[in-house]
Coordinates of C-alpha atoms and ligand atoms in Angstrom, one line a residue:
M1 CA 16.3 14.2 -32.3
K2 CA 16.7 15.7 -28.8
R3 CA 14.9 18.2 -28.0
H4 CA 14.9 20.9 -25.4
I5 CA 11.5 22.4 -24.3
A6 CA 11.3 26.0 -22.0
T7 CA 8.9 25.0 -19.1
Q8 CA 7.9 26.6 -15.9
P9 CA 6.8 25.9 -12.2
F10 CA 4.1 24.0 -10.9
E11 CA 2.5 25.2 -7.8
G12 CA 2.1 21.8 -5.4
Q13 CA 4.3 19.2 -7.4
R14 CA 5.2 18.2 -3.9
P15 CA 4.8 13.9 -3.7
G16 CA 2.7 12.9 -0.5
T17 CA 2.6 9.4 1.2
S18 CA 2.9 7.4 -1.7
G19 CA 3.8 9.7 -5.2
L20 CA 2.6 13.0 -6.9
R21 CA -1.3 12.2 -6.4
K22 CA -3.9 14.9 -8.9
K23 CA -7.0 14.2 -10.8
V24 CA -6.2 13.5 -14.5
T25 CA -6.4 16.2 -16.1
V26 CA -4.2 18.4 -14.0
F27 CA -1.8 15.8 -15.1
Q28 CA -2.6 15.9 -18.8
Q29 CA -2.0 20.0 -18.8
P30 CA 1.3 21.1 -20.8
H31 CA 4.3 20.0 -20.1
Y32 CA 2.9 19.1 -16.0
L33 CA 4.2 15.1 -16.0
E34 CA 7.2 16.0 -18.3
N35 CA 8.3 19.0 -16.1
F36 CA 7.5 15.8 -12.7
V37 CA 9.7 13.8 -14.6
Q38 CA 12.4 15.8 -15.8
A39 CA 13.0 16.5 -11.7
I40 CA 12.7 12.7 -10.6
F41 CA 15.6 12.5 -13.4
D42 CA 17.2 15.6 -12.0
T43 CA 17.5 14.4 -9.2
I44 CA 19.4 11.0 -9.6
G45 CA 22.1 13.5 -11.4
D46 CA 24.3 10.6 -14.4
C47 CA 20.9 9.1 -16.4
A48 CA 23.9 7.7 -19.0
H49 CA 24.1 3.7 -18.8
K50 CA 21.2 3.4 -16.6
T51 CA 18.4 0.8 -16.8
L52 CA 14.5 2.7 -15.6
V53 CA 12.1 0.3 -14.8
V54 CA 8.1 2.3 -16.2
G55 CA 5.3 0.2 -15.5
G56 CA 1.3 1.2 -13.6
D57 CA -1.4 0.0 -12.9
G58 CA -2.8 0.0 -16.3
R59 CA -5.5 3.2 -15.2
Y60 CA -6.8 6.1 -17.6
Y61 CA -3.6 8.4 -19.3
N62 CA -1.7 4.7 -18.2
R63 CA -0.4 4.5 -22.1
E64 CA 0.0 7.9 -22.6
A65 CA 2.2 9.1 -20.1
I66 CA 4.0 5.4 -20.8
Q67 CA 5.1 7.6 -23.8
I68 CA 6.1 10.9 -23.3
I69 CA 8.3 9.3 -19.6
L70 CA 10.6 6.8 -22.6
R71 CA 10.6 9.2 -25.2
M72 CA 12.3 11.9 -21.9
A73 CA 14.3 8.5 -20.4
S74 CA 15.8 8.6 -23.9
A75 CA 16.9 11.8 -24.2
N76 CA 17.8 12.2 -20.5
G77 CA 20.6 9.4 -21.9
F78 CA 19.1 6.2 -20.7
A79 CA 21.0 3.2 -22.5
C80 CA 17.9 0.5 -21.1
A81 CA 14.0 1.0 -20.3
L82 CA 12.1 -2.1 -19.1
V83 CA 8.7 -1.6 -19.8
G84 CA 5.8 -4.1 -18.8
R85 CA 3.4 -5.1 -21.8
D86 CA 0.4 -3.2 -22.7
G87 CA 2.5 -0.8 -19.9
L88 CA 1.1 -3.2 -17.1
L89 CA 2.9 -3.6 -14.4
S90 CA 1.1 -3.9 -10.3
T91 CA 3.5 -1.7 -7.8
P92 CA 4.8 -4.6 -6.1
A93 CA 5.6 -7.0 -9.6
A94 CA 7.4 -3.4 -10.1
S95 CA 9.6 -3.9 -7.6
C96 CA 10.7 -7.2 -8.4
V97 CA 11.6 -6.6 -11.6
I98 CA 14.1 -3.1 -10.1
R99 CA 15.5 -5.8 -7.9
K100 CA 16.2 -8.8 -10.3
Y101 CA 17.3 -7.8 -13.5
K102 CA 19.2 -5.2 -11.2
T103 CA 18.2 -1.6 -11.8
D104 CA 19.0 1.9 -11.3
G105 CA 15.1 1.8 -10.1
G106 CA 11.3 1.9 -11.3
I107 CA 9.1 4.8 -12.0
V108 CA 5.6 3.4 -11.2
L109 CA 2.2 4.9 -12.7
S110 CA -0.6 4.7 -9.8
A111 CA -2.8 6.5 -7.9
S112 CA -3.7 2.7 -6.0
H113 CA -6.3 3.0 -4.1
N114 CA -8.4 6.4 -5.5
P115 CA -10.6 5.9 -8.6
G116 CA -9.9 6.1 -12.0
G117 CA -11.0 7.4 -15.4
A118 CA -10.8 9.6 -17.2
E119 CA -12.7 12.1 -14.1
G120 CA -10.8 10.1 -12.1
D121 CA -6.9 10.3 -10.2
F122 CA -3.7 9.2 -11.8
G123 CA 0.0 9.4 -10.2
I124 CA 3.3 8.6 -10.3
K125 CA 6.2 8.2 -8.2
F126 CA 10.3 6.7 -8.7
N127 CA 11.4 3.6 -6.9
M128 CA 15.1 3.5 -5.8
P129 CA 17.1 0.6 -7.6
N130 CA 16.5 -1.3 -4.3
G131 CA 12.8 -1.5 -5.3
G132 CA 11.5 0.7 -2.4
P133 CA 9.4 3.7 -2.7
A134 CA 12.1 7.0 -2.8
P135 CA 12.8 8.0 0.6
E136 CA 11.4 11.7 1.8
S137 CA 15.8 12.9 1.1
F138 CA 14.9 12.3 -2.8
T139 CA 11.5 13.0 -2.7
E140 CA 12.1 16.6 -1.1
A141 CA 14.9 17.0 -3.8
T142 CA 12.6 16.1 -6.0
Y143 CA 9.7 18.7 -5.4
A144 CA 12.7 22.1 -4.6
R145 CA 13.5 20.9 -8.6
T146 CA 10.2 20.6 -9.7
R147 CA 10.0 24.4 -8.3
E148 CA 12.7 25.5 -10.4
I149 CA 12.5 23.1 -13.9
T150 CA 13.1 25.8 -16.5
Q151 CA 13.1 23.4 -19.6
Y152 CA 12.3 19.7 -19.9
L153 CA 14.5 16.6 -22.7
T154 CA 12.1 14.7 -24.8
L155 CA 13.3 13.0 -28.3
A156 CA 10.7 13.5 -31.8
H157 CA 10.3 10.0 -33.1
E158 CA 7.0 7.2 -32.7
D159 CA 5.3 5.8 -30.2
V160 CA 6.7 2.8 -28.9
E161 CA 4.8 -0.9 -29.9
L162 CA 4.1 -2.1 -26.2
G163 CA 2.2 -4.8 -27.1
R164 CA 5.3 -6.1 -28.5
I165 CA 7.0 -8.1 -26.3
G166 CA 11.2 -8.1 -27.0
T167 CA 13.1 -4.8 -28.3
Q168 CA 12.9 -2.1 -29.7
R169 CA 14.7 1.7 -30.1
L170 CA 14.2 4.4 -29.1
G171 CA 16.6 6.9 -30.3
D172 CA 20.0 5.7 -28.8
M173 CA 17.7 3.5 -25.6
T174 CA 17.1 -0.4 -25.7
I175 CA 13.5 -0.8 -24.8
Q176 CA 12.7 -4.1 -23.7
I177 CA 8.8 -5.3 -23.3
L178 CA 8.3 -8.0 -21.0
D179 CA 5.7 -10.2 -19.8
P180 CA 4.7 -8.2 -16.8
V181 CA 3.4 -11.2 -14.6
A182 CA 6.3 -14.2 -15.5
D183 CA 9.0 -12.7 -13.0
Y184 CA 6.7 -11.7 -9.4
A185 CA 5.0 -15.3 -11.1
E186 CA 8.2 -16.8 -10.6
L187 CA 9.2 -15.2 -7.0
M188 CA 6.4 -16.6 -5.1
E189 CA 6.3 -20.3 -6.7
S190 CA 10.1 -19.5 -4.9
L191 CA 8.3 -18.5 -1.5
F192 CA 5.2 -20.5 -1.2
D193 CA 4.6 -24.3 -1.9
F194 CA 2.6 -24.6 -4.4
D195 CA 2.5 -27.8 -4.1
Q196 CA 0.8 -27.8 -0.6
I197 CA -2.2 -25.2 -2.0
R198 CA -2.5 -26.6 -4.7
A199 CA -3.5 -30.7 -3.5
L200 CA -5.8 -27.6 -0.9
F201 CA -7.7 -27.3 -4.2
A202 CA -7.2 -30.4 -5.5
E203 CA -9.8 -32.4 -2.8
G204 CA -12.4 -29.6 -4.3
L205 CA -13.7 -29.1 -1.3
F206 CA -12.0 -25.5 -1.1
N207 CA -13.8 -22.5 -2.7
I208 CA -12.5 -19.7 -2.7
C209 CA -12.8 -15.5 -4.4
F210 CA -10.5 -13.3 -5.3
D211 CA -11.1 -9.7 -6.4
A212 CA -9.2 -8.0 -8.7
M213 CA -11.8 -4.5 -8.4
H214 CA -11.1 -4.4 -12.9
A215 CA -7.6 -3.6 -11.8
I216 CA -3.8 -4.1 -11.9
T217 CA -3.6 -7.9 -10.4
G218 CA -6.6 -9.4 -12.8
P219 CA -4.4 -11.1 -14.9
Y220 CA -1.5 -11.9 -11.7
A221 CA -4.1 -14.3 -9.5
L222 CA -5.8 -15.9 -12.9
E223 CA -2.3 -16.5 -13.1
I224 CA -0.9 -17.7 -10.2
L225 CA -4.0 -19.3 -8.3
E226 CA -6.0 -20.7 -11.3
N227 CA -3.6 -21.5 -13.7
R228 CA -0.7 -22.6 -11.4
L229 CA -2.2 -23.6 -8.8
G230 CA -6.2 -24.9 -10.4
A231 CA -7.6 -23.0 -8.2
M232 CA -11.3 -24.0 -9.9
P233 CA -12.4 -21.6 -13.2
G234 CA -13.7 -18.1 -11.6
S235 CA -12.4 -17.6 -8.4
V236 CA -10.9 -14.8 -10.1
I237 CA -13.4 -12.2 -11.1
N238 CA -13.6 -9.1 -12.6
S239 CA -9.9 -9.9 -13.5
V240 CA -9.9 -7.3 -16.7
P241 CA -8.3 -3.8 -15.4
L242 CA -9.8 -1.6 -16.8
P243 CA -8.8 2.4 -17.7
D244 CA -12.0 3.1 -14.7
F245 CA -12.3 -0.4 -12.7
G246 CA -15.5 -0.5 -14.5
G247 CA -16.6 2.5 -11.9
G248 CA -16.0 0.8 -9.1
H249 CA -13.1 2.5 -6.1
P250 CA -10.5 -0.2 -6.1
D251 CA -9.9 -0.1 -2.3
P252 CA -10.3 -3.7 -1.0
N253 CA -12.4 -3.1 2.6
L254 CA -15.8 -4.0 3.6
T255 CA -17.5 -0.9 2.3
Y256 CA -15.8 -1.1 -1.3
A257 CA -14.7 -5.4 -2.1
H258 CA -19.3 -5.3 -1.7
E259 CA -19.0 -7.9 -4.8
L260 CA -16.7 -10.6 -2.2
V261 CA -18.6 -9.6 0.9
D262 CA -21.6 -10.4 -0.8
L263 CA -20.4 -14.0 -1.5
M264 CA -18.6 -14.8 1.8
Q265 CA -21.8 -14.0 4.5
G266 CA -24.5 -16.1 5.1
A267 CA -25.2 -20.4 4.8
N268 CA -23.0 -20.3 1.4
A269 CA -20.5 -18.3 2.0
L270 CA -17.0 -19.3 0.0
D271 CA -14.5 -20.8 2.4
F272 CA -11.9 -17.5 1.9
G273 CA -12.3 -14.2 -0.2
A274 CA -9.7 -11.5 -0.8
A275 CA -9.0 -8.5 -2.9
S276 CA -6.3 -6.5 -4.3
D277 CA -6.1 -2.4 -5.1
G278 CA -5.9 -0.2 -8.1
D279 CA -2.1 -1.5 -8.5
G280 CA -1.7 -4.5 -6.6
D281 CA 0.2 -4.0 -3.9
R282 CA -2.8 -4.3 -1.0
N283 CA -4.7 -7.1 0.4
M284 CA -7.8 -7.7 1.6
V285 CA -7.9 -11.0 3.7
L286 CA -11.8 -13.1 4.4
G287 CA -12.4 -16.8 5.9
K288 CA -16.0 -17.9 6.0
N289 CA -18.4 -15.2 7.9
F290 CA -15.6 -13.3 8.9
F291 CA -13.3 -10.4 8.8
V292 CA -9.3 -10.1 9.7
T293 CA -8.0 -7.0 9.9
P294 CA -5.4 -6.2 8.4
S295 CA -3.0 -5.4 11.6
D296 CA -4.6 -9.1 13.1
S297 CA -3.1 -11.1 9.3
L298 CA -0.1 -9.2 9.7
A299 CA 0.6 -10.9 13.2
V300 CA -0.9 -14.1 12.0
I301 CA 1.2 -14.4 8.8
A302 CA 4.1 -13.4 11.5
A303 CA 3.0 -16.3 14.1
N304 CA 2.8 -18.8 11.2
A305 CA 5.8 -18.1 9.0
H306 CA 7.4 -21.1 10.2
L307 CA 4.9 -23.4 8.0
V308 CA 5.6 -21.0 4.8
P309 CA 8.6 -22.6 2.8
G310 CA 10.8 -18.7 2.2
Y311 CA 10.2 -18.4 6.2
R312 CA 10.4 -21.3 7.6
D313 CA 14.3 -20.2 8.7
G314 CA 12.8 -17.9 10.7
I315 CA 12.3 -13.7 10.8
A316 CA 14.8 -11.2 11.7
G317 CA 12.1 -8.9 12.8
I318 CA 8.3 -7.1 12.7
A319 CA 8.1 -3.8 11.5
R320 CA 4.7 -1.8 11.6
S321 CA 3.6 2.0 10.9
M322 CA 3.2 3.9 14.1
P323 CA -1.3 3.9 13.3
T324 CA -1.4 0.3 12.9
S325 CA -2.2 -2.2 15.7
Q326 CA 0.4 -3.8 18.7
A327 CA -1.1 -7.8 17.8
A328 CA 2.4 -8.0 15.9
D329 CA 4.8 -7.0 18.7
R330 CA 2.5 -9.2 20.7
V331 CA 3.8 -12.0 18.7
A332 CA 8.1 -10.1 18.1
E333 CA 8.2 -10.2 22.0
A334 CA 6.9 -14.3 22.6
L335 CA 9.1 -14.7 19.1
G336 CA 12.2 -12.4 21.0
I337 CA 12.8 -10.5 17.6
P338 CA 13.0 -6.7 17.4
C339 CA 9.1 -5.1 16.1
Y340 CA 10.1 -1.6 14.9
E341 CA 7.8 1.6 14.8
T342 CA 7.5 3.5 11.4
P343 CA 5.6 6.4 10.2
T344 CA 3.0 6.0 7.4
G345 CA 3.7 5.1 4.0
W346 CA 5.8 1.8 2.4
K347 CA 8.7 4.0 2.2
F348 CA 10.2 4.0 5.6
F349 CA 10.3 0.6 5.7
G350 CA 13.0 -0.3 3.4
N351 CA 16.0 1.0 5.2
L352 CA 15.1 -1.7 7.6
L353 CA 14.6 -4.3 5.0
D354 CA 18.1 -3.8 3.9
A355 CA 19.8 -3.9 6.7
G356 CA 18.2 -6.7 7.0
K357 CA 16.7 -5.6 11.0
I358 CA 12.4 -6.6 9.7
T359 CA 11.7 -10.2 7.6
L360 CA 8.4 -8.7 7.8
C361 CA 6.2 -5.5 7.9
G362 CA 3.1 -4.4 6.9
E363 CA 0.3 -1.2 7.9
E364 CA -3.1 -1.2 8.8
S365 CA -4.9 0.5 5.8
F366 CA -4.8 -3.6 4.6
G367 CA -0.9 -3.3 2.9
T368 CA 1.4 -6.4 4.1
G369 CA 4.5 -7.2 2.4
S370 CA 8.6 -9.1 3.9
N371 CA 12.2 -8.6 2.1
H372 CA 10.9 -10.0 -0.5
V373 CA 10.4 -7.1 -2.3
R374 CA 10.1 -2.6 -1.6
E375 CA 6.9 -2.8 -1.9
K376 CA 4.2 -4.1 0.2
D377 CA 2.4 -7.0 -1.4
G378 CA -1.6 -8.4 -2.2
L379 CA -0.8 -11.5 -3.6
W380 CA 2.2 -12.0 -2.0
A381 CA -0.4 -12.0 1.4
V382 CA -3.2 -14.2 0.1
L383 CA -0.1 -16.7 -0.2
F384 CA 0.8 -16.5 2.4
W385 CA -2.7 -17.4 3.4
L386 CA -4.1 -19.8 1.1
N387 CA 0.0 -22.0 2.4
I388 CA -1.2 -21.2 6.3
L389 CA -5.0 -22.9 5.5
A390 CA -3.3 -25.8 3.2
V391 CA -0.4 -26.6 5.7
R392 CA -3.1 -26.0 9.2
R393 CA -6.5 -27.3 7.5
Q394 CA -8.3 -25.0 9.9
S395 CA -10.9 -22.7 9.1
V396 CA -9.6 -18.6 8.9
E397 CA -11.8 -18.0 12.2
A398 CA -10.3 -20.2 13.9
I399 CA -7.1 -19.9 13.0
V400 CA -7.8 -16.1 14.0
L401 CA -9.4 -17.6 16.9
D402 CA -7.2 -19.6 18.6
H403 CA -3.9 -16.7 17.9
W404 CA -6.6 -14.3 19.8
R405 CA -6.4 -17.2 22.5
R406 CA -2.8 -17.5 22.6
Y407 CA -1.6 -13.0 22.3
G408 CA -4.9 -11.4 23.0
R409 CA -7.0 -9.2 20.2
N410 CA -5.5 -5.8 19.6
V411 CA -10.0 -4.9 18.7
Y412 CA -8.4 -2.0 15.9
S413 CA -10.6 -0.1 13.4
R414 CA -10.4 3.3 11.5
H415 CA -13.0 5.8 10.9
D416 CA -12.5 8.1 7.5
F417 CA -13.3 11.4 7.4
E418 CA -13.3 11.8 2.9
G419 CA -13.7 14.5 0.9
M420 CA -13.7 17.3 4.0
D421 CA -12.9 21.1 3.2
T422 CA -9.4 22.1 3.6
D423 CA -9.7 24.4 7.2
T424 CA -12.0 22.4 9.4
A425 CA -9.6 19.4 8.9
R426 CA -6.3 21.3 9.5
G427 CA -8.3 23.0 12.5
I428 CA -9.1 19.8 13.9
M429 CA -6.0 19.1 14.1
A430 CA -4.1 22.3 15.5
D431 CA -7.0 22.7 18.6
L432 CA -5.8 19.3 19.0
T433 CA -2.4 19.6 19.2
A434 CA -3.0 22.4 21.3
R435 CA -5.3 20.2 23.8
F436 CA -2.7 17.5 24.2
E437 CA -0.6 20.3 25.7
T438 CA -2.6 20.0 29.1
I439 CA -3.9 16.2 28.7
K440 CA -1.4 13.9 30.3
G441 CA -1.8 12.2 33.4
K442 CA -5.5 13.0 33.0
S443 CA -8.7 10.9 33.0
V444 CA -10.8 10.7 30.2
G445 CA -13.8 8.7 30.7
P446 CA -12.4 5.2 32.3
Y447 CA -9.3 5.8 31.1
V448 CA -5.8 7.7 32.1
V449 CA -4.1 9.7 29.1
A450 CA -0.6 7.9 29.5
N451 CA 0.7 10.2 26.7
A452 CA 0.0 12.6 23.4
D453 CA 2.4 13.9 21.1
D454 CA 2.8 14.4 17.1
F455 CA 5.1 11.2 15.8
S456 CA 8.2 11.7 15.3
Y457 CA 10.8 8.8 13.4
T458 CA 14.7 9.1 13.0
D459 CA 15.2 5.7 11.3
P460 CA 17.7 3.8 13.0
I461 CA 19.7 3.5 9.6
D462 CA 20.7 6.3 9.2
G463 CA 19.7 8.9 11.5
S464 CA 17.3 10.8 8.9
E465 CA 14.7 12.0 11.2
S466 CA 10.9 13.1 9.9
H467 CA 8.1 15.5 12.6
G468 CA 4.4 15.5 12.2
Q469 CA 3.7 12.3 10.9
G470 CA 0.6 11.5 12.9
L471 CA -1.5 13.0 16.7
R472 CA -1.6 9.8 19.1
L473 CA -3.1 9.6 22.6
I474 CA -2.0 6.5 23.8
F475 CA -3.7 5.5 27.3
T476 CA -2.4 3.9 30.4
D477 CA -4.1 0.2 29.7
G478 CA -2.1 0.4 26.4
S479 CA -5.3 1.4 24.1
R480 CA -4.9 3.8 21.9
I481 CA -7.0 7.1 19.2
V482 CA -4.5 8.4 16.4
F483 CA -5.3 11.1 14.1
R484 CA -3.8 11.0 10.9
L485 CA -4.8 13.6 7.5
S486 CA -4.1 11.1 5.2
G487 CA -1.1 11.9 2.2
T488 CA -2.7 10.1 -1.3
G489 CA -6.1 12.1 -2.0
T490 CA -6.7 14.9 -4.1
E491 CA -9.6 16.6 -3.2
G492 CA -10.1 18.1 -0.1
A493 CA -8.8 16.7 2.9
T494 CA -9.0 13.3 4.8
L495 CA -9.2 12.8 8.5
R496 CA -8.5 9.1 9.7
I497 CA -9.9 8.4 13.3
Y498 CA -7.6 5.0 14.0
L499 CA -8.7 3.2 17.2
E500 CA -7.2 0.1 19.5
Q501 CA -7.7 -1.0 22.3
Y502 CA -6.4 -4.7 23.6
L503 CA -7.7 -7.5 24.9
G504 CA -6.2 -10.3 27.3
P505 CA -6.0 -14.1 25.7
E506 CA -8.5 -14.8 28.9
A507 CA -11.7 -11.9 27.5
D508 CA -14.4 -12.6 25.8
L509 CA -13.2 -11.7 22.4
S510 CA -15.3 -12.9 20.7
G511 CA -17.8 -9.0 20.1
D512 CA -17.9 -6.7 17.2
S513 CA -15.6 -4.3 16.8
Q514 CA -17.4 -1.0 16.4
E515 CA -19.5 -2.1 20.0
L516 CA -15.9 -3.1 21.7
L517 CA -14.1 0.1 20.2
A518 CA -17.7 2.3 21.5
G519 CA -16.3 4.2 24.5
L520 CA -12.5 5.2 22.9
I521 CA -14.7 6.3 18.9
D522 CA -16.8 8.5 21.7
I523 CA -13.5 10.4 23.5
A524 CA -12.3 10.2 19.3
Y525 CA -15.3 12.1 18.0
R526 CA -15.9 14.5 21.9
L527 CA -12.6 15.3 21.2
S528 CA -11.8 16.3 17.8
E529 CA -15.9 17.2 18.3
V530 CA -15.3 16.0 14.0
L531 CA -18.7 15.5 13.9
M532 CA -20.3 19.0 14.8
R533 CA -17.3 20.2 12.7
T534 CA -18.1 19.2 9.1
G535 CA -21.7 18.4 9.9
R536 CA -22.4 14.9 9.6
G537 CA -23.7 12.4 10.5
G538 CA -20.8 9.7 11.0
P539 CA -17.9 8.9 8.8
T540 CA -17.8 7.7 5.5
V541 CA -15.5 4.4 5.1
I542 CA -15.7 2.3 8.2
T543 CA -12.5 -0.4 8.4
Ligands
LIG1 C1 -2.8 5.6 3.1 C2 -2.5 4.8 3.8 C3 -0.8 4.3 3.8 C4 0.0 3.8 2.7 C5 -0.3 4.9 1.9 C6 -0.3 3.7 0.0 O1 -1.9 6.8 3.0 O2 -2.6 5.0 5.4 O3 -0.5 3.6 5.1 O4 0.8 3.4 2.6 O5 -2.3 5.5 1.3 O6 -0.6 3.3 0.7 P1 -2.9 8.2 3.6 O7 -1.6 8.8 3.5 O8 -3.7 8.4 2.6 O9 -3.5 7.7 5.0 V1 -1.5 3.0 -1.8 O10 -1.5 1.3 -2.0 O11 -1.3 3.8 -2.6 O12 -0.1 2.2 -2.4
LIG2 CO1 -1.4 0.9 -3.6

């Protein structure tokens, strides 16, 4: 029985960098999730005869949200819903399923790297029929809808059995429960040389650890790395997805993935380490006593793509988000292909990928991906590295050092000030904006300012414009400082300071990034007055 439920708008349902993210308790308010889902369906328009993919990262409230969404999808006229078993789909797997079955899009439930549990965060976003996050034009239309909504449609119907693979009915809608891993694993086998990676493991001299951080990639990594590729049993740790991620923070960086980091240090360190985030789209890559920055990882992947079957015929172009280091630009130049600079967030890569302008793309925030799906893809990046290692038979460190010797090193770091007072953060950005007016051409320490602006982007495919994407200070030697406020947090504000300095191939390329960047860090802190204004001694997270 279809039901029209009267409702009223909620404040603040504007999607951020990657969907709508709020505390679980906010989503649990009566009508809160329903309003947003109805606004998505209203933005899609006519849902009749359409197929929707639904899945999430398994965090707290995932199951309840999926039942609500499925009832609403049926009431709104969808013909079919494809759902991952137990309501699970990693973000890249959701993208894969949306594309493979030529569906009309999908709802992905995730707050990615944000903590989970009853007191943690929850999130929801819509992905388009191309498998990628909805562009700003769509998300803004959804937001506008949330501000005028008066009713939503649902059904009085019992819960769907999410654990049973196969077909069920929910009103007039067909529900198909899929194995969440199978389609994705098949896609990975089509891109990488599994035989060669298997041979590397079979020799028994190459030991790895993949830390799933009790998040969604556990089942994917177990199936692909241990079952199909023969990595030693136990190579995947924290492999059982838990609603609260075991109380941890499912963000694959040197601070939060400390269990893995410990295994990768010291005399008995493993050969290769990797971790992924809450929804499986991020990756961190480590070698024996060696950390690969995500920006370098994109560049190394691009420079070695010809060694990997799925990319052997060459790559069309590369894109990186603005704050990501320019290491990939140098590879693109050497390959004679274009390199695009987009605002932060994967939704800006979609048009370039669809138009065939780029094959690879990445972000400094541990996100790497390609045209195989329309999301960043953590396990894909790990397999790319394993494929390169299986061909080159060198250590991770040797491969990166070799890369730097050829292209130079873009020394890079990001300093995050999390949980700041919102007014303080806005004040810092406003004052920096004002200072930028007069700073051009001036000397700051040993640097001369070549350009200072607020980054804007015009999409080369559809001409859409995005403004206010980060304050950037570019020096005459190519060094950069970028200031940006996060669009994914749910508490206070997070100021991100991105720092980059280039060292040519002939320079001494070893050395700790924090030491090498000390001069730029000092300038960034002084210009923004961040320590004084926050009363803090330093950032919460350094990556
Ligand atoms: C952060 C990252 C951005 C990434 C986004 C979503 O956004 O900086 O690069 O695309 O998270 O990643 P922000 O606005 O907080 O800086 V995920 O893994 O949440 O899907
Ligand atoms: Co994520």
